[in-house]
């Protein structure tokens, strides 16, 4: 599936940002996300990029970028399932989720 185009012919992409607070072990969470979750996410159709950020103070952020809204929505479903089944002790609080169309990139 290719990327869709906006009215001016620009590529349309979608991003989802999840903010996790109260992370109990950021280093272990990062290791497990890299080794276990990232391969799951790469299987979602339209995957473009993923970033996992340690913002300090028990806060971690993830950013997922997809070619379409369906991929972004699927990433949120898979993230929730993965956290529930494998990371709940490290990420004890539900994330704040923000998603939408990418309107500028560089």
CSV table of C-alpha atoms in Angstrom, one decimal:
chain,number,residue,atom,x,y,z
A,1,UNK,CA,0.0,0.0,0.0
A,2,UNK,CA,1.5,3.4,-1.0
A,3,UNK,CA,1.3,6.6,0.9
A,4,UNK,CA,-1.7,8.7,0.1
A,5,UNK,CA,-1.4,12.3,-1.2
A,6,UNK,CA,-3.0,15.4,0.0
A,7,UNK,CA,-4.6,18.1,-2.2
A,8,UNK,CA,-1.3,19.6,-3.2
A,9,UNK,CA,0.2,16.2,-4.0
A,10,UNK,CA,2.2,16.1,-0.7
A,11,UNK,CA,2.6,12.7,1.1
A,12,UNK,CA,0.1,12.2,3.9
A,13,UNK,CA,1.3,10.4,7.0
A,14,UNK,CA,-0.1,9.8,10.5
A,15,UNK,CA,1.7,9.8,13.8
A,16,UNK,CA,0.8,8.6,17.3
A,17,UNK,CA,2.5,9.9,20.4
A,18,UNK,CA,2.1,8.0,23.7
A,19,UNK,CA,3.4,9.5,27.0
A,20,UNK,CA,4.0,7.1,29.8
A,21,UNK,CA,4.5,8.4,33.4
A,22,UNK,CA,5.6,6.6,36.5
A,23,UNK,CA,8.0,4.3,34.5
A,24,UNK,CA,9.7,2.1,37.1
A,25,UNK,CA,12.8,1.1,35.1
A,26,UNK,CA,13.4,3.2,32.0
A,27,UNK,CA,16.5,1.2,30.9
A,28,UNK,CA,14.7,-2.1,31.1
A,29,UNK,CA,11.6,-0.7,29.4
A,30,UNK,CA,13.8,0.6,26.5
A,31,UNK,CA,15.5,-2.7,26.1
A,32,UNK,CA,12.3,-4.6,26.0
A,33,UNK,CA,10.6,-2.2,23.7
A,34,UNK,CA,13.6,-2.4,21.3
A,35,UNK,CA,13.9,-6.2,21.4
A,36,UNK,CA,10.2,-7.2,21.7
A,37,UNK,CA,7.8,-4.5,20.7
A,38,UNK,CA,9.5,-2.9,17.7
A,39,UNK,CA,9.4,-6.1,15.7
A,40,UNK,CA,5.6,-6.3,16.4
A,41,UNK,CA,5.2,-2.7,15.2
A,42,UNK,CA,7.2,-3.2,12.1
A,43,UNK,CA,4.7,-5.8,11.0
A,44,UNK,CA,1.9,-3.2,10.9
A,45,UNK,CA,1.1,-2.3,7.3
A,46,UNK,CA,2.3,1.2,6.5
A,47,UNK,CA,5.0,1.4,9.1
A,48,UNK,CA,7.4,4.3,8.6
A,49,UNK,CA,9.3,4.9,11.8
A,50,UNK,CA,9.2,4.5,15.6
A,51,UNK,CA,11.0,6.3,18.4
A,52,UNK,CA,11.1,5.5,22.1
A,53,UNK,CA,12.4,8.4,24.2
A,54,UNK,CA,13.5,8.6,27.9
A,55,UNK,CA,12.4,12.1,28.9
A,56,UNK,CA,13.7,11.6,32.5
A,57,UNK,CA,11.9,11.6,35.8
A,58,UNK,CA,10.0,8.4,35.0
A,59,UNK,CA,8.6,9.7,31.8
A,60,UNK,CA,8.9,7.9,28.5
A,61,UNK,CA,7.5,8.9,25.1
A,62,UNK,CA,6.9,6.8,22.0
A,63,UNK,CA,6.2,8.2,18.5
A,64,UNK,CA,4.9,6.0,15.7
A,65,UNK,CA,4.7,7.1,12.1
A,66,UNK,CA,2.6,5.4,9.5
A,67,UNK,CA,1.5,5.9,5.9
A,68,UNK,CA,-2.2,5.9,6.9
A,69,UNK,CA,-4.5,6.4,9.8
A,70,UNK,CA,-5.4,2.7,9.9
A,71,UNK,CA,-1.7,1.9,10.6
A,72,UNK,CA,-1.5,4.5,13.4
A,73,UNK,CA,-4.7,3.1,15.0
A,74,UNK,CA,-3.4,-0.4,14.8
A,75,UNK,CA,-0.1,0.7,16.5
A,76,UNK,CA,-2.1,2.0,19.4
A,77,UNK,CA,-4.0,-1.3,19.7
A,78,UNK,CA,-0.8,-3.4,19.6
A,79,UNK,CA,1.0,-1.1,22.1
A,80,UNK,CA,-1.9,-1.4,24.6
A,81,UNK,CA,-1.8,-5.2,24.2
A,82,UNK,CA,2.0,-5.4,24.5
A,83,UNK,CA,2.1,-3.1,27.6
A,84,UNK,CA,-0.8,-5.1,29.3
A,85,UNK,CA,0.8,-8.5,28.6
A,86,UNK,CA,4.5,-7.7,29.0
A,87,UNK,CA,5.3,-4.3,30.5
A,88,UNK,CA,2.7,-3.5,33.1
A,89,UNK,CA,5.2,-3.7,35.9
A,90,UNK,CA,7.4,-1.2,34.2
A,91,UNK,CA,4.7,1.0,32.7
A,92,UNK,CA,2.1,1.0,35.5
A,93,UNK,CA,0.0,3.9,34.3
A,94,UNK,CA,-2.0,4.2,31.1
A,95,UNK,CA,-0.4,6.4,28.5
A,96,UNK,CA,-1.7,9.8,27.3
A,97,UNK,CA,-2.3,9.1,23.6
A,98,UNK,CA,-2.3,11.8,20.9
A,99,UNK,CA,-2.7,11.0,17.2
A,100,UNK,CA,-3.2,12.8,14.0
A,101,UNK,CA,-2.1,13.7,10.5
A,102,UNK,CA,1.5,14.8,10.0
A,103,UNK,CA,1.2,18.3,8.6
A,104,UNK,CA,4.9,19.2,8.5
A,105,UNK,CA,8.1,17.2,8.3
A,106,UNK,CA,11.8,17.8,7.7
